[in-house]
Amino acid sequence: MWLSNSSVGRKVVMSVTGIALVLFLTFHMAMNLVALVSAEGYNMVCEFLGANWYAVAATLVLAVLFVIHLIYAFWLTMQNRKARGVERYAVTERRKEVEWASQNMLVLGIIVFVGLALHLVHFWSKMMLPELVHDMGGQANTLTLAYAANGVYHIENTFSNIANVVLYLVWLAALWFHLTHGFWSAMQTLGWNNKTWISRWQCISNIYSTIVVLCFALVVVVFYIKSLL
């Protein structure tokens, strides 16, 4: 199959799954910003999503997309290493146009993956998971279930800990580097590869990535400051 047998096909899969994940990040960012404006409004959103079929279906789709993206990232990296052979050990001067992020996408991706795992532990396992267990007839912890839709409580509880704040900010920094290169690179793979549009996509990537990461970081910092007051 072309999407798996050729280097270009694998890059297309990486690009499409990456863009889908970027769209989810945009939604998640907008949702988090609600918590800064209205705790009640944010909890209403959490309750609306909960463990309803559409939220569960979206979660499963996102999980599949993320796994595919991760597998193809490793696949392409190993392919590139194999293609370069021993030349990769040679000391060469890096071309000016080669970004630091492009040279470290796999490492950045691994940091993003670890951060995502942390995020799932702090939020998904305490919000959607208890509701799923309960809906399937399992014995969910009563207290945990009572707080399942109280998203603001979990944000406050997580970001009152300075260690969590630092870990999330490191994660967001890695996400910024990953996005700034990945977004425009995906557009290049999908055909927007002339000089004019590549420059535009690079600019859009930087602006978009900065907005998204700053908004996520704002939630982290604001709730940490609130915990100190």
Coordinates of C-alpha atoms in Angstrom, one line a residue:
M1 CA 0.0 0.0 0.0
W2 CA 1.3 3.4 -1.0
L3 CA 0.7 5.0 2.4
S4 CA 3.0 2.5 4.1
N5 CA 5.3 1.3 1.4
S6 CA 6.8 4.6 0.3
S7 CA 8.5 7.4 2.2
V8 CA 6.2 10.0 0.7
G9 CA 3.1 8.0 1.7
R10 CA 4.4 7.7 5.3
K11 CA 5.0 11.4 5.4
V12 CA 1.4 12.0 4.2
V13 CA 0.1 9.8 7.0
M14 CA 2.2 11.8 9.5
S15 CA 0.9 15.1 8.1
V16 CA -2.8 14.1 8.1
T17 CA -2.7 12.6 11.6
G18 CA -0.7 15.6 12.8
I19 CA -3.2 18.1 11.4
A20 CA -6.1 16.2 13.0
L21 CA -4.3 16.4 16.4
V22 CA -3.6 20.1 15.9
L23 CA -7.4 20.6 15.4
F24 CA -8.0 18.8 18.7
L25 CA -5.4 21.0 20.4
T26 CA -7.3 24.1 19.2
F27 CA -10.5 22.8 20.7
H28 CA -8.9 21.8 24.0
M29 CA -7.2 25.2 24.2
A30 CA -10.5 27.0 23.8
M31 CA -12.2 24.7 26.3
N32 CA -9.4 25.4 28.9
L33 CA -9.7 29.1 28.5
V34 CA -13.3 28.9 29.7
A35 CA -11.9 27.8 33.1
L36 CA -10.3 31.2 33.4
V37 CA -13.5 33.0 32.8
S38 CA -16.1 30.9 34.5
A39 CA -15.6 27.8 36.7
E40 CA -19.3 27.0 36.3
G41 CA -19.1 27.3 32.5
Y42 CA -16.1 25.0 32.4
N43 CA -17.7 22.4 34.6
M44 CA -20.8 22.6 32.3
V45 CA -18.6 21.7 29.4
C46 CA -17.0 18.9 31.3
E47 CA -20.4 17.5 32.3
F48 CA -21.7 17.9 28.7
L49 CA -18.8 15.8 27.4
G50 CA -18.4 13.4 30.3
A51 CA -18.6 9.8 29.2
N52 CA -21.2 10.3 26.5
W53 CA -20.9 8.2 23.3
Y54 CA -19.7 11.1 21.2
A55 CA -17.0 12.0 23.7
V56 CA -15.9 8.4 24.0
A57 CA -15.9 8.0 20.2
A58 CA -13.8 11.1 19.8
T59 CA -11.4 9.9 22.5
L60 CA -10.9 6.6 20.8
V61 CA -10.3 8.3 17.4
L62 CA -7.8 10.6 18.9
A63 CA -6.0 7.7 20.6
V64 CA -5.8 5.9 17.2
L65 CA -4.6 9.0 15.4
F66 CA -1.9 9.6 18.1
V67 CA -0.7 6.0 18.0
I68 CA -0.5 6.1 14.2
H69 CA 1.4 9.4 14.3
L70 CA 3.8 8.0 16.9
I71 CA 4.5 4.8 15.0
Y72 CA 5.0 6.6 11.7
A73 CA 7.4 9.0 13.4
F74 CA 9.6 6.2 14.7
W75 CA 9.3 4.5 11.3
L76 CA 10.4 7.5 9.3
T77 CA 13.2 8.3 11.8
M78 CA 14.6 4.8 11.5
Q79 CA 14.3 4.9 7.7
N80 CA 16.2 8.2 7.6
R81 CA 18.9 6.8 9.9
K82 CA 19.3 3.7 7.8
A83 CA 19.4 5.8 4.6
R84 CA 22.2 8.0 6.0
G85 CA 24.1 5.0 7.3
V86 CA 27.5 5.8 8.7
E87 CA 27.3 9.4 7.3
R88 CA 25.2 10.3 10.3
Y89 CA 28.2 10.0 12.6
A90 CA 30.3 12.4 10.5
V91 CA 30.8 15.9 11.9
T92 CA 29.2 18.3 9.4
E93 CA 28.2 21.9 9.6
R94 CA 24.5 22.2 9.9
R95 CA 22.8 24.2 7.1
K96 CA 21.4 27.5 8.3
E97 CA 18.0 26.7 7.0
V98 CA 17.7 23.4 9.0
E99 CA 15.9 24.2 12.2
W100 CA 16.8 22.8 15.6
A101 CA 13.3 21.5 15.9
S102 CA 13.5 19.6 12.7
Q103 CA 16.7 17.8 13.9
N104 CA 15.0 16.8 17.2
M105 CA 11.4 16.1 16.2
L106 CA 11.5 12.5 17.6
V107 CA 12.9 13.6 21.0
L108 CA 10.4 16.4 21.2
G109 CA 7.7 14.0 20.3
I110 CA 8.7 11.6 23.1
I111 CA 8.6 14.5 25.6
V112 CA 5.1 15.4 24.3
F113 CA 4.1 11.8 24.7
V114 CA 5.3 11.7 28.3
G115 CA 3.5 14.9 29.0
L116 CA 0.3 13.5 27.5
A117 CA 0.6 10.4 29.7
L118 CA 1.0 12.8 32.7
H119 CA -2.1 14.7 31.5
L120 CA -4.1 11.5 31.3
V121 CA -3.2 10.6 34.8
H122 CA -4.1 14.0 36.2
F123 CA -7.3 14.5 34.3
W124 CA -8.7 11.7 32.1
S125 CA -8.2 9.0 34.7
K126 CA -10.1 11.2 37.3
M127 CA -12.9 12.5 35.0
M128 CA -13.9 10.3 32.0
L129 CA -12.6 7.0 33.3
P130 CA -14.6 6.8 36.5
E131 CA -17.8 7.6 34.5
L132 CA -16.9 4.9 32.0
V133 CA -16.4 2.4 34.8
H134 CA -19.7 3.4 36.4
D135 CA -21.6 3.2 33.1
M136 CA -20.2 -0.2 32.4
G137 CA -21.5 -1.5 35.8
G138 CA -18.1 -1.3 37.5
Q139 CA -17.5 -0.1 41.1
A140 CA -16.1 3.4 40.7
N141 CA -15.0 5.2 43.8
T142 CA -18.0 7.2 45.0
L143 CA -15.9 10.3 45.9
T144 CA -14.0 10.2 42.6
L145 CA -17.2 9.8 40.7
A146 CA -18.7 12.8 42.5
Y147 CA -15.8 15.0 41.3
A148 CA -15.7 13.5 37.8
A149 CA -17.4 16.4 36.1
N150 CA -15.8 19.0 38.4
G151 CA -13.0 20.0 36.0
V152 CA -12.0 23.2 37.8
Y153 CA -11.4 21.1 41.0
H154 CA -8.9 18.9 39.1
I155 CA -7.2 21.9 37.5
E156 CA -6.8 23.6 40.9
N157 CA -5.6 20.4 42.5
T158 CA -3.1 19.7 39.8
F159 CA -1.6 23.2 39.4
S160 CA -1.4 23.9 43.1
N161 CA 1.7 21.7 43.0
I162 CA 4.8 23.5 41.8
A163 CA 6.3 20.3 40.5
N164 CA 3.3 19.7 38.2
V165 CA 3.5 23.4 37.0
V166 CA 7.2 22.9 36.0
L167 CA 6.6 19.6 34.3
Y168 CA 3.6 21.0 32.3
L169 CA 5.6 24.1 31.3
V170 CA 8.5 21.9 30.0
W171 CA 5.9 19.8 28.2
L172 CA 4.4 22.9 26.6
A173 CA 7.9 24.2 25.5
A174 CA 8.5 20.9 23.8
L175 CA 5.1 21.1 22.2
W176 CA 5.8 24.5 20.9
F177 CA 9.0 23.4 19.1
H178 CA 7.2 20.3 17.8
L179 CA 4.3 22.3 16.4
T180 CA 6.3 25.1 14.9
H181 CA 8.1 22.7 12.6
G182 CA 5.5 20.0 12.3
F183 CA 2.6 22.3 11.1
W184 CA 4.4 23.9 8.2
S185 CA 6.2 20.7 7.3
A186 CA 2.8 18.9 7.0
M187 CA 1.6 21.6 4.6
Q188 CA 4.8 21.2 2.6
T189 CA 4.2 17.4 2.4
L190 CA 0.6 17.9 1.3
G191 CA 1.7 20.1 -1.7
W192 CA 2.0 23.7 -0.4
N193 CA 5.7 23.6 -1.2
N194 CA 6.4 26.6 -3.4
K195 CA 8.6 29.3 -1.9
T196 CA 5.8 31.8 -1.3
W197 CA 3.5 29.5 0.6
I198 CA 6.2 27.8 2.6
S199 CA 7.2 31.1 4.0
R200 CA 3.6 31.9 4.8
W201 CA 3.0 28.5 6.4
Q202 CA 6.2 28.9 8.5
C203 CA 4.9 32.3 9.8
I204 CA 1.4 30.9 10.4
S205 CA 2.9 27.9 12.3
N206 CA 5.0 30.2 14.6
I207 CA 2.0 32.4 15.3
Y208 CA -0.5 29.5 15.9
S209 CA 1.9 27.5 18.0
T210 CA 2.7 30.5 20.2
I211 CA -0.9 31.3 20.7
V212 CA -1.9 27.7 21.6
V213 CA 1.0 27.1 23.9
L214 CA 0.7 30.5 25.7
C215 CA -3.0 29.9 26.3
F216 CA -2.3 26.5 27.8
A217 CA 0.5 28.0 29.9
L218 CA -1.7 30.8 31.0
V219 CA -4.1 28.3 32.6
V220 CA -1.3 26.6 34.4
V221 CA 0.3 29.8 35.7
V222 CA -3.0 31.5 36.7
F223 CA -4.3 28.6 38.7
Y224 CA -0.9 28.2 40.4
I225 CA -0.9 31.9 41.4
K226 CA -4.5 31.5 42.6
S227 CA -3.4 28.6 44.8
L228 CA -0.8 30.9 46.5
L229 CA -3.4 33.6 47.3

